[in-house]
């Protein structure tokens, strides 16, 4: 068997893992979720989810990945097959390849908007906007710009994005594929070494700029910070806020996708996972609540006030980052420069995450089907290019795919990770595997969290989602939703066939 790749250094590994976690989720999704759920009301469920679900499941995923590195496999397909002697295990493990693969199809598309926006800021082609009291007039040029670039104003089934949007998507895809083609250490790790420090520098410059803004009627950054950090305990009784907080914790930590498992499979079999996992999570949380929480929301509260900020967030996932913030920057000195920094920051954060979303598919092709890296990247590139036409051109498909894989699927997969490791395999052995060879000791109460509390909470989350969201999701009959569903089904069939092919060969080999 070919020798699997490995990370070059510990600092490189931590930066790559931080790059995996820190993404559009930190700077675009978090502010919208927080603003949409009452700011201070969001943060308590968020912190509790982090401790009871995020960190324990993150360690589980790291442990599964390190277990895989011992065996020379980098996806849940093979890892589940080792842990659970049942032929279905590997098909369940396929979730850890298909979820990131389906997510990256639209993630790279949104990432490509950030590249387009940073380019347009640089050449001074973002709209200008009048300074007015009326928030929707203030935002109008920017909402037109987004709608025009992404073609969302089309009336039928098909979106009509601008040509430059398509071109920037192709460029973004090629950048991703090139990094993957260079490999784990010379590609992913090296990019993280440059991109991560830059992300922090850019975010801190933007944060300082936002903190020195004030509105004519006297609002300043303290109003923005107060919105997020004044605890509002009344929200604790609202299940929607809990679901949103847990969903954000999963998304931002990259937990429940399979992408952490794959990155962890490139460490040495006796390397630490406890400190590495915690370090990655800490850096991500700093980037999320400190940096991500201090740019778009704070600027919007200063300029538009709290009620309008909540309204902007509730109108769409991209409105804070692609409309409110650039509209604010459009009316400050050197605003193009700050817009440029903002979108470049998003692009760097996006790239270091999208390559992480791609790597499970690469690892699957390499480890299970014996593809070379070049061949794996080529296959992935062809697939992504074709598949991306669905979110780019089909109205409603992105949301449908995002619901099934990006919201529902990852909770299901996280539940399987915990249950297969701690219930089907063996909880004592799982704990031993998790706590061996680490540089810090994982406190023993995490054993109970991992075995009982986290899976229990995941089941509660799945049940409440099923009650709350499935009925309206399943009754959607627009063609876009159907195309999204068919896409997921086709993807699953392809995955099954590839596993059959891989394991068929394997049995053939052992018989001869
Ligand atoms: N954590 C990333 C973000 O915050 C998203 C992501 C999920 C990246 C899973 C890789 C794997 O944007
Ligand atoms: Na993140």
Short mmCIF file of C-alpha atoms and ligand atoms in Angstrom, two decimals:
data_model
loop_
_atom_site.label_atom_id
_atom_site.label_comp_id
_atom_site.label_asym_id
_atom_site.label_seq_id
_atom_site.Cartn_x
_atom_site.Cartn_y
_atom_site.Cartn_z
CA UNK A 1 0.00 0.00 0.00
CA UNK A 2 1.17 3.53 -0.72
CA UNK A 3 2.28 5.45 2.33
CA UNK A 4 -0.39 7.92 3.42
CA UNK A 5 0.42 11.58 3.67
CA UNK A 6 1.15 13.28 7.00
CA UNK A 7 1.20 16.78 8.40
CA UNK A 8 4.65 18.36 8.33
CA UNK A 9 4.69 19.98 11.77
CA UNK A 10 2.51 20.47 14.81
CA UNK A 11 2.09 24.18 14.25
CA UNK A 12 1.18 23.44 10.65
CA UNK A 13 -1.37 20.89 11.80
CA UNK A 14 -2.97 23.32 14.25
CA UNK A 15 -3.13 26.06 11.63
CA UNK A 16 -4.66 23.66 9.11
CA UNK A 17 -7.22 22.51 11.65
CA UNK A 18 -7.99 26.12 12.59
CA UNK A 19 -8.30 26.86 8.88
CA UNK A 20 -10.72 23.98 8.57
CA UNK A 21 -12.89 25.33 11.38
CA UNK A 22 -12.61 29.07 10.76
CA UNK A 23 -14.73 29.80 7.73
CA UNK A 24 -17.72 31.62 6.38
CA UNK A 25 -19.53 30.23 9.41
CA UNK A 26 -17.57 32.48 11.76
CA UNK A 27 -17.91 35.74 9.88
CA UNK A 28 -21.19 35.35 7.97
CA UNK A 29 -23.30 32.67 9.66
CA UNK A 30 -22.57 33.42 13.31
CA UNK A 31 -23.50 37.13 13.21
CA UNK A 32 -26.73 36.34 11.38
CA UNK A 33 -27.69 33.55 13.78
CA UNK A 34 -26.89 35.69 16.79
CA UNK A 35 -28.73 38.77 15.51
CA UNK A 36 -31.66 36.66 14.39
CA UNK A 37 -32.00 35.09 17.85
CA UNK A 38 -31.87 38.17 19.97
CA UNK A 39 -28.11 38.60 20.46
CA UNK A 40 -27.68 38.04 24.17
CA UNK A 41 -30.36 35.37 24.08
CA UNK A 42 -28.26 33.32 21.71
CA UNK A 43 -25.00 33.24 23.63
CA UNK A 44 -26.04 31.13 26.62
CA UNK A 45 -27.38 28.17 24.62
CA UNK A 46 -24.38 28.63 22.36
CA UNK A 47 -21.87 28.26 25.20
CA UNK A 48 -23.77 25.34 26.73
CA UNK A 49 -23.93 23.56 23.34
CA UNK A 50 -20.23 24.13 22.95
CA UNK A 51 -19.42 22.31 26.17
CA UNK A 52 -22.03 19.54 26.07
CA UNK A 53 -21.98 18.80 22.34
CA UNK A 54 -19.30 20.66 20.41
CA UNK A 55 -16.14 19.83 22.33
CA UNK A 56 -17.02 16.20 23.24
CA UNK A 57 -18.07 15.35 19.69
CA UNK A 58 -15.01 17.10 18.35
CA UNK A 59 -12.79 14.89 20.49
CA UNK A 60 -14.72 11.82 19.37
CA UNK A 61 -14.17 12.77 15.75
CA UNK A 62 -10.46 13.35 16.36
CA UNK A 63 -10.22 9.96 18.07
CA UNK A 64 -11.93 8.25 15.14
CA UNK A 65 -9.52 9.95 12.77
CA UNK A 66 -6.45 8.97 14.78
CA UNK A 67 -7.81 5.44 14.93
CA UNK A 68 -8.03 5.58 11.14
CA UNK A 69 -4.44 6.79 10.86
CA UNK A 70 -3.32 3.60 12.64
CA UNK A 71 -5.08 1.55 9.99
CA UNK A 72 -4.22 3.70 7.00
CA UNK A 73 -7.74 5.00 6.38
CA UNK A 74 -9.01 8.56 6.44
CA UNK A 75 -12.79 8.40 6.30
CA UNK A 76 -15.64 7.12 8.44
CA UNK A 77 -16.37 4.51 5.76
CA UNK A 78 -13.43 2.36 6.82
CA UNK A 79 -13.33 3.51 10.44
CA UNK A 80 -16.96 2.51 11.09
CA UNK A 81 -16.28 -0.77 9.31
CA UNK A 82 -13.48 -1.54 11.81
CA UNK A 83 -15.49 -0.50 14.85
CA UNK A 84 -18.71 -2.24 13.93
CA UNK A 85 -18.59 -5.67 12.37
CA UNK A 86 -21.72 -5.21 10.37
CA UNK A 87 -21.86 -4.76 6.60
CA UNK A 88 -24.02 -1.63 6.92
CA UNK A 89 -21.38 0.20 8.99
CA UNK A 90 -19.39 1.34 5.96
CA UNK A 91 -22.50 2.61 4.22
CA UNK A 92 -23.36 4.70 7.28
CA UNK A 93 -19.77 5.92 7.28
CA UNK A 94 -20.37 7.19 3.79
CA UNK A 95 -22.20 10.11 5.42
CA UNK A 96 -18.76 11.34 6.47
CA UNK A 97 -17.80 11.67 2.81
CA UNK A 98 -21.09 12.71 1.23
CA UNK A 99 -22.03 15.41 3.73
CA UNK A 100 -18.88 17.49 3.23
CA UNK A 101 -18.98 16.77 -0.49
CA UNK A 102 -22.54 18.03 -0.87
CA UNK A 103 -21.86 21.04 1.34
CA UNK A 104 -18.76 22.05 -0.59
CA UNK A 105 -20.77 22.25 -3.80
CA UNK A 106 -22.58 25.36 -2.55
CA UNK A 107 -19.94 26.47 -0.04
CA UNK A 108 -17.44 27.11 -2.86
CA UNK A 109 -20.10 28.98 -4.77
CA UNK A 110 -20.70 31.41 -1.89
CA UNK A 111 -16.95 31.57 -1.35
CA UNK A 112 -16.60 32.67 -4.98
CA UNK A 113 -18.94 35.61 -4.33
CA UNK A 114 -16.50 36.83 -1.69
CA UNK A 115 -13.70 36.76 -4.26
CA UNK A 116 -15.88 38.63 -6.73
CA UNK A 117 -16.82 41.23 -4.11
CA UNK A 118 -13.24 41.76 -3.03
CA UNK A 119 -12.20 42.21 -6.65
CA UNK A 120 -15.05 44.66 -7.26
CA UNK A 121 -14.08 46.60 -4.11
CA UNK A 122 -10.50 46.77 -5.30
CA UNK A 123 -11.42 48.24 -8.68
CA UNK A 124 -13.95 50.58 -7.04
CA UNK A 125 -16.98 48.96 -8.68
CA UNK A 126 -19.12 48.26 -5.64
CA UNK A 127 -22.22 50.47 -5.57
CA UNK A 128 -22.39 53.73 -3.68
CA UNK A 129 -25.35 54.40 -1.46
CA UNK A 130 -27.07 57.50 -0.04
CA UNK A 131 -26.80 58.26 3.66
CA UNK A 132 -30.40 58.14 4.78
CA UNK A 133 -32.43 57.38 7.86
CA UNK A 134 -34.34 54.74 5.94
CA UNK A 135 -32.49 51.46 6.29
CA UNK A 136 -33.98 49.78 3.28
CA UNK A 137 -33.04 52.75 1.07
CA UNK A 138 -29.56 52.62 2.54
CA UNK A 139 -29.22 48.96 1.61
CA UNK A 140 -31.02 49.05 -1.71
CA UNK A 141 -28.03 49.53 -4.05
CA UNK A 142 -26.29 46.63 -2.34
CA UNK A 143 -29.28 44.36 -2.40
CA UNK A 144 -29.65 45.12 -6.12
CA UNK A 145 -26.00 44.33 -6.63
CA UNK A 146 -26.26 40.92 -4.93
CA UNK A 147 -29.48 40.06 -6.71
CA UNK A 148 -28.04 41.06 -10.06
CA UNK A 149 -24.75 39.18 -9.60
CA UNK A 150 -26.41 35.98 -8.43
CA UNK A 151 -29.43 36.26 -10.72
CA UNK A 152 -31.99 35.80 -7.97
CA UNK A 153 -34.55 38.07 -9.59
CA UNK A 154 -35.33 35.49 -12.25
CA UNK A 155 -38.98 34.53 -12.13
CA UNK A 156 -38.89 30.92 -13.33
CA UNK A 157 -36.95 27.88 -12.19
CA UNK A 158 -33.62 29.14 -13.47
CA UNK A 159 -31.43 31.73 -11.84
CA UNK A 160 -29.61 34.11 -14.15
CA UNK A 161 -26.25 34.92 -12.56
CA UNK A 162 -23.93 37.44 -14.21
CA UNK A 163 -21.12 36.11 -16.38
CA UNK A 164 -18.49 37.42 -13.95
CA UNK A 165 -20.14 35.43 -11.16
CA UNK A 166 -19.67 32.26 -13.16
CA UNK A 167 -16.08 33.17 -14.00
CA UNK A 168 -15.23 33.85 -10.36
CA UNK A 169 -16.75 30.51 -9.44
CA UNK A 170 -14.52 28.70 -11.91
CA UNK A 171 -11.46 30.57 -10.59
CA UNK A 172 -12.41 29.68 -7.00
CA UNK A 173 -12.86 26.02 -7.89
CA UNK A 174 -9.49 25.91 -9.65
CA UNK A 175 -7.76 27.50 -6.64
CA UNK A 176 -9.28 24.84 -4.38
CA UNK A 177 -8.31 22.01 -6.69
CA UNK A 178 -4.77 23.30 -7.07
CA UNK A 179 -4.25 23.36 -3.29
CA UNK A 180 -5.64 19.82 -2.98
CA UNK A 181 -3.47 18.69 -5.85
CA UNK A 182 -0.37 19.89 -3.96
CA UNK A 183 -1.39 17.58 -1.12
CA UNK A 184 -1.87 17.60 2.62
CA UNK A 185 1.42 19.07 3.71
CA UNK A 186 2.60 21.00 0.62
CA UNK A 187 -0.90 22.25 -0.18
CA UNK A 188 -3.36 22.44 2.71
CA UNK A 189 -0.80 22.98 5.46
CA UNK A 190 1.24 25.50 3.53
CA UNK A 191 -1.79 27.58 2.59
CA UNK A 192 -2.94 27.57 6.22
CA UNK A 193 0.46 28.87 7.34
CA UNK A 194 -0.01 31.98 5.24
CA UNK A 195 -3.76 32.38 5.31
CA UNK A 196 -4.37 32.04 9.04
CA UNK A 197 -2.12 34.89 10.20
CA UNK A 198 -3.52 37.05 7.40
CA UNK A 199 -7.08 36.28 8.44
CA UNK A 200 -6.31 37.42 11.98
CA UNK A 201 -4.55 40.58 10.88
CA UNK A 202 -7.37 41.52 8.50
CA UNK A 203 -10.04 40.76 11.09
CA UNK A 204 -8.29 42.83 13.74
CA UNK A 205 -7.91 45.81 11.38
CA UNK A 206 -11.61 45.58 10.54
CA UNK A 207 -12.55 45.23 14.17
CA UNK A 208 -10.58 48.34 15.12
CA UNK A 209 -12.19 50.27 12.28
CA UNK A 210 -15.67 49.19 13.35
CA UNK A 211 -14.96 50.04 16.99
CA UNK A 212 -14.08 53.59 15.99
CA UNK A 213 -17.35 54.12 14.09
CA UNK A 214 -20.20 56.10 15.59
CA UNK A 215 -23.60 57.19 14.36
CA UNK A 216 -24.88 60.79 14.21
CA UNK A 217 -27.34 60.01 16.96
CA UNK A 218 -24.57 58.84 19.22
CA UNK A 219 -24.50 55.06 19.02
CA UNK A 220 -21.05 53.51 19.26
CA UNK A 221 -19.44 50.07 19.48
CA UNK A 222 -20.61 49.57 23.05
CA UNK A 223 -24.18 49.40 21.78
CA UNK A 224 -23.16 46.69 19.34
CA UNK A 225 -21.28 44.69 21.93
CA UNK A 226 -24.09 45.14 24.43
CA UNK A 227 -26.52 43.61 21.98
CA UNK A 228 -24.50 40.40 21.83
CA UNK A 229 -23.25 40.25 25.39
CA UNK A 230 -26.17 41.31 27.58
CA UNK A 231 -27.53 37.92 28.61
CA UNK A 232 -31.22 37.43 28.02
CA UNK A 233 -32.34 34.44 30.05
CA UNK A 234 -35.88 34.49 28.73
CA UNK A 235 -34.70 32.82 25.53
CA UNK A 236 -33.68 29.69 27.41
CA UNK A 237 -37.22 28.41 27.21
CA UNK A 238 -37.38 28.80 23.43
CA UNK A 239 -36.41 25.51 21.72
CA UNK A 240 -35.78 27.31 18.41
CA UNK A 241 -32.92 29.27 19.96
CA UNK A 242 -31.38 26.07 21.31
CA UNK A 243 -31.60 24.34 17.94
CA UNK A 244 -30.06 27.30 16.20
CA UNK A 245 -27.27 27.54 18.78
CA UNK A 246 -26.47 23.83 18.56
CA UNK A 247 -26.55 24.00 14.76
CA UNK A 248 -24.13 26.91 14.76
CA UNK A 249 -21.75 25.11 17.13
CA UNK A 250 -21.63 22.08 14.84
CA UNK A 251 -21.18 24.14 11.72
CA UNK A 252 -18.49 26.37 13.11
CA UNK A 253 -16.42 23.62 14.71
CA UNK A 254 -16.77 21.51 11.53
CA UNK A 255 -18.10 18.74 13.76
CA UNK A 256 -20.37 16.06 12.34
CA UNK A 257 -19.21 16.46 8.75
CA UNK A 258 -16.36 13.98 8.65
CA UNK A 259 -13.85 16.67 7.76
CA UNK A 260 -12.18 16.70 11.19
CA UNK A 261 -11.93 12.92 11.07
CA UNK A 262 -10.08 13.11 7.78
CA UNK A 263 -7.66 15.82 8.93
CA UNK A 264 -7.00 13.84 12.12
CA UNK A 265 -6.17 10.77 10.05
CA UNK A 266 -3.03 12.49 8.77
CA UNK A 267 -1.41 12.72 12.21
CA UNK A 268 0.97 10.03 13.42
CA UNK A 269 -0.87 7.15 15.12
CA UNK A 270 0.63 8.06 18.50
CA UNK A 271 0.18 11.82 18.32
CA UNK A 272 -1.91 13.92 20.66
CA UNK A 273 -5.53 14.63 19.81
CA UNK A 274 -6.84 16.19 23.04
CA UNK A 275 -4.70 19.32 22.99
CA UNK A 276 -4.77 19.65 19.20
CA UNK A 277 -8.54 19.39 19.17
CA UNK A 278 -8.95 21.87 21.99
CA UNK A 279 -6.46 24.29 20.44
CA UNK A 280 -8.30 24.23 17.12
CA UNK A 281 -11.64 24.77 18.84
CA UNK A 282 -10.28 27.64 20.96
CA UNK A 283 -8.83 29.45 17.99
CA UNK A 284 -12.12 28.98 16.16
CA UNK A 285 -14.14 30.34 19.07
CA UNK A 286 -11.87 33.35 19.34
CA UNK A 287 -12.36 33.97 15.63
CA UNK A 288 -16.09 33.50 16.02
CA UNK A 289 -17.28 35.29 19.13
CA UNK A 290 -14.51 37.88 19.38
CA UNK A 291 -13.73 38.65 15.75
CA UNK A 292 -16.88 37.39 14.00
CA UNK A 293 -19.03 38.93 16.72
CA UNK A 294 -17.34 42.32 16.50
CA UNK A 295 -17.45 43.23 12.84
CA UNK A 296 -20.73 42.90 10.94
CA UNK A 297 -23.13 42.99 13.92
CA UNK A 298 -21.42 45.81 15.73
CA UNK A 299 -21.17 47.96 12.59
CA UNK A 300 -24.81 47.31 11.79
CA UNK A 301 -26.03 48.14 15.30
CA UNK A 302 -24.02 51.38 15.27
CA UNK A 303 -25.40 52.50 11.92
CA UNK A 304 -28.90 51.06 11.92
CA UNK A 305 -29.74 50.24 15.54
CA UNK A 306 -30.73 46.95 17.14
CA UNK A 307 -34.23 46.41 15.69
CA UNK A 308 -33.07 47.09 12.14
CA UNK A 309 -30.05 44.81 12.60
CA UNK A 310 -32.30 41.98 13.72
CA UNK A 311 -34.53 42.65 10.73
CA UNK A 312 -31.62 42.63 8.29
CA UNK A 313 -30.45 39.30 9.71
CA UNK A 314 -33.90 37.77 9.53
CA UNK A 315 -34.26 38.73 5.87
CA UNK A 316 -31.47 36.51 4.65
CA UNK A 317 -28.28 34.73 5.56
CA UNK A 318 -26.14 37.01 3.43
CA UNK A 319 -27.69 40.37 4.15
CA UNK A 320 -25.40 41.40 6.99
CA UNK A 321 -22.17 40.46 5.27
CA UNK A 322 -22.93 41.19 1.63
CA UNK A 323 -25.23 44.21 2.07
CA UNK A 324 -25.14 45.95 5.45
CA UNK A 325 -21.40 45.95 6.01
CA UNK A 326 -20.31 47.04 2.51
CA UNK A 327 -23.09 49.67 2.51
CA UNK A 328 -21.69 51.06 5.77
CA UNK A 329 -18.17 50.99 4.38
CA UNK A 330 -19.37 52.77 1.23
CA UNK A 331 -19.87 55.92 3.29
CA UNK A 332 -16.68 56.04 5.31
CA UNK A 333 -13.24 57.28 4.17
CA UNK A 334 -11.24 54.59 2.34
CA UNK A 335 -14.36 52.44 2.45
CA UNK A 336 -13.34 50.46 -0.65
CA UNK A 337 -10.22 49.40 1.13
CA UNK A 338 -12.18 48.10 4.12
CA UNK A 339 -14.66 46.33 1.85
CA UNK A 340 -11.76 44.77 0.03
CA UNK A 341 -10.27 43.57 3.33
CA UNK A 342 -13.61 42.21 4.52
CA UNK A 343 -14.26 40.15 1.42
CA UNK A 344 -10.68 39.00 1.13
CA UNK A 345 -10.88 37.89 4.75
CA UNK A 346 -14.02 35.93 3.90
CA UNK A 347 -12.35 34.42 0.87
CA UNK A 348 -9.29 33.22 2.81
CA UNK A 349 -11.49 31.87 5.58
CA UNK A 350 -13.65 30.18 2.94
CA UNK A 351 -10.80 28.54 1.04
CA UNK A 352 -9.17 26.99 4.09
CA UNK A 353 -12.58 25.49 4.91
CA UNK A 354 -13.63 24.34 1.47
CA UNK A 355 -10.42 22.38 0.99
CA UNK A 356 -11.23 20.66 4.29
CA UNK A 357 -14.70 19.83 2.99
CA UNK A 358 -13.14 18.30 -0.13
CA UNK A 359 -10.49 16.21 1.58
CA UNK A 360 -12.75 13.38 2.81
CA UNK A 361 -13.71 12.61 -0.80
CA UNK A 362 -10.03 12.67 -1.81
CA UNK A 363 -9.11 10.42 1.12
CA UNK A 364 -11.92 8.03 0.19
CA UNK A 365 -10.74 7.75 -3.42
CA UNK A 366 -7.12 7.32 -2.36
CA UNK A 367 -7.51 5.03 0.63
CA UNK A 368 -10.42 2.86 -0.50
CA UNK A 369 -10.15 2.85 -4.27
CA UNK A 370 -6.38 3.19 -4.60
CA UNK A 371 -6.58 6.32 -6.76
CA UNK A 372 -3.49 8.50 -7.00
CA UNK A 373 -3.84 12.02 -5.63
CA UNK A 374 -3.84 13.48 -9.12
CA UNK A 375 -6.59 11.16 -10.25
CA UNK A 376 -8.63 11.81 -7.09
CA UNK A 377 -8.40 15.58 -7.52
CA UNK A 378 -9.34 15.28 -11.18
CA UNK A 379 -12.38 13.14 -10.37
CA UNK A 380 -13.42 15.53 -7.61
CA UNK A 381 -12.93 18.53 -9.87
CA UNK A 382 -15.12 17.11 -12.61
CA UNK A 383 -17.80 16.21 -10.10
CA UNK A 384 -17.77 19.61 -8.37
CA UNK A 385 -17.81 21.52 -11.62
CA UNK A 386 -20.85 19.65 -12.88
CA UNK A 387 -22.67 19.58 -9.54
CA UNK A 388 -22.15 23.30 -8.90
CA UNK A 389 -24.47 24.10 -11.78
CA UNK A 390 -27.34 23.08 -9.53
CA UNK A 391 -26.94 25.81 -6.86
CA UNK A 392 -25.69 28.29 -9.47
CA UNK A 393 -28.65 27.92 -11.82
CA UNK A 394 -31.54 26.24 -10.02
CA UNK A 395 -33.68 28.35 -7.74
CA UNK A 396 -34.32 26.79 -4.34
CA UNK A 397 -31.86 23.91 -4.77
CA UNK A 398 -29.17 25.40 -2.52
CA UNK A 399 -31.57 25.76 0.40
CA UNK A 400 -32.92 22.26 -0.02
CA UNK A 401 -29.46 20.67 -0.12
CA UNK A 402 -28.33 22.84 2.78
CA UNK A 403 -31.26 21.67 4.88
CA UNK A 404 -30.70 17.95 4.31
CA UNK A 405 -26.95 17.82 4.56
CA UNK A 406 -25.90 21.06 6.27
CA UNK A 407 -28.55 21.04 8.99
CA UNK A 408 -30.04 17.58 9.36
CA UNK A 409 -27.37 15.25 8.00
CA UNK A 410 -24.55 16.37 10.20
CA UNK A 411 -26.54 15.85 13.39
CA UNK A 412 -27.39 12.34 12.20
CA UNK A 413 -23.76 11.64 11.40
CA UNK A 414 -22.56 13.04 14.74
CA UNK A 415 -25.03 10.76 16.48
CA UNK A 416 -23.67 7.75 14.58
CA UNK A 417 -20.11 8.72 15.50
CA UNK A 418 -20.95 8.80 19.20
CA UNK A 419 -23.16 5.71 19.19
CA UNK A 420 -20.88 3.51 17.08
CA UNK A 421 -17.85 4.45 19.17
CA UNK A 422 -19.36 4.45 22.66
CA UNK A 423 -22.21 1.97 22.35
CA UNK A 424 -21.61 -0.47 19.52
CA UNK A 425 -17.83 -0.68 19.73
CA UNK A 426 -17.29 -0.45 23.48
CA UNK A 427 -17.36 2.54 25.77
CA UNK A 428 -14.38 1.50 27.91
CA UNK A 429 -12.26 0.81 24.81
CA UNK A 430 -13.48 3.99 23.18
CA UNK A 431 -12.47 6.04 26.21
CA UNK A 432 -9.06 4.32 26.26
CA UNK A 433 -8.56 5.02 22.57
CA UNK A 434 -9.59 8.63 23.06
CA UNK A 435 -7.40 9.33 26.08
CA UNK A 436 -4.20 7.54 25.06
CA UNK A 437 -0.99 9.38 24.09
CA UNK A 438 -2.43 12.85 24.70
CA UNK A 439 -0.62 15.94 25.93
CA UNK A 440 -3.47 16.95 28.21
CA UNK A 441 -5.80 14.83 30.26
CA UNK A 442 -9.46 14.83 29.26
CA UNK A 443 -11.44 15.06 32.53
CA UNK A 444 -13.32 11.88 33.31
CA UNK A 445 -16.76 13.50 33.37
CA UNK A 446 -16.47 13.78 29.59
CA UNK A 447 -16.87 10.01 29.55
CA UNK A 448 -20.45 10.47 30.73
CA UNK A 449 -21.04 13.39 28.43
CA UNK A 450 -19.81 11.37 25.45
CA UNK A 451 -21.67 8.23 26.33
CA UNK A 452 -24.99 9.59 27.59
CA UNK A 453 -25.49 13.32 27.45
CA UNK A 454 -24.29 14.16 23.93
CA UNK A 455 -26.13 11.28 22.19
CA UNK A 456 -29.21 12.01 24.27
CA UNK A 457 -29.18 15.66 23.30
CA UNK A 458 -28.63 14.75 19.64
CA UNK A 459 -31.69 12.52 19.73
CA UNK A 460 -33.72 15.32 21.32
CA UNK A 461 -32.49 17.73 18.64
CA UNK A 462 -33.41 15.31 15.86
CA UNK A 463 -36.86 14.71 17.26
CA UNK A 464 -37.63 18.39 17.74
CA UNK A 465 -36.33 19.19 14.27
CA UNK A 466 -38.45 16.44 12.83
CA UNK A 467 -41.51 17.90 14.48
CA UNK A 468 -40.62 21.50 13.81
CA UNK A 469 -39.15 21.46 10.32
CA UNK A 470 -39.75 18.18 8.52
CA UNK A 471 -43.44 18.75 7.74
CA UNK A 472 -42.81 22.03 5.92
CA UNK A 473 -39.62 20.70 4.35
CA UNK A 474 -41.20 17.51 3.03
CA UNK A 475 -44.23 19.23 1.59
CA UNK A 476 -42.13 21.49 -0.61
CA UNK A 477 -42.94 20.61 -4.17
CA UNK A 478 -41.17 23.30 -6.15
CA UNK A 479 -38.93 21.89 -8.88
CA UNK A 480 -35.83 23.40 -7.26
CA UNK A 481 -36.44 21.42 -4.08
CA UNK A 482 -36.94 18.25 -6.12
CA UNK A 483 -33.74 18.80 -8.05
CA UNK A 484 -31.93 19.25 -4.73
CA UNK A 485 -33.37 15.98 -3.43
CA UNK A 486 -32.60 14.07 -6.62
CA UNK A 487 -29.05 15.36 -6.45
CA UNK A 488 -28.67 13.93 -2.93
CA UNK A 489 -30.13 10.58 -4.01
CA UNK A 490 -27.82 10.32 -7.02
CA UNK A 491 -24.84 11.21 -4.87
CA UNK A 492 -25.78 8.47 -2.41
CA UNK A 493 -26.15 5.88 -5.17
CA UNK A 494 -22.74 6.75 -6.60
CA UNK A 495 -21.26 6.45 -3.11
CA UNK A 496 -22.83 3.04 -2.55
CA UNK A 497 -21.54 1.75 -5.86
CA UNK A 498 -18.03 2.97 -5.11
CA UNK A 499 -18.06 1.26 -1.72
CA UNK A 500 -19.30 -1.94 -3.30
CA UNK A 501 -16.51 -1.73 -5.84
CA UNK A 502 -13.89 -1.06 -3.17
CA UNK A 503 -14.98 -3.79 -0.79
CA UNK A 504 -15.59 -6.23 -3.65
CA UNK A 505 -11.97 -5.89 -4.68
CA UNK A 506 -10.86 -6.27 -1.11
CA UNK A 507 -12.72 -9.56 -0.62
CA UNK A 508 -11.44 -10.77 -3.95
CA UNK A 509 -7.93 -10.05 -2.80
CA UNK A 510 -8.25 -11.92 0.49
CA UNK A 511 -9.71 -14.95 -1.27
CA UNK A 512 -6.79 -15.39 -3.61
N1 LIG B 1 -16.46 25.32 10.06
C1 LIG B 1 -16.60 25.93 8.78
C2 LIG B 1 -17.13 27.33 8.94
O1 LIG B 1 -17.28 27.83 10.02
C3 LIG B 1 -17.46 25.14 7.86
C4 LIG B 1 -16.95 23.77 7.65
C5 LIG B 1 -17.68 22.68 8.07
C6 LIG B 1 -15.70 23.56 7.10
C7 LIG B 1 -17.18 21.42 7.92
C8 LIG B 1 -15.19 22.29 6.93
C9 LIG B 1 -15.94 21.22 7.37
O2 LIG B 1 -17.39 27.97 7.97
NA1 LIG B 2 -16.00 28.02 12.14
#
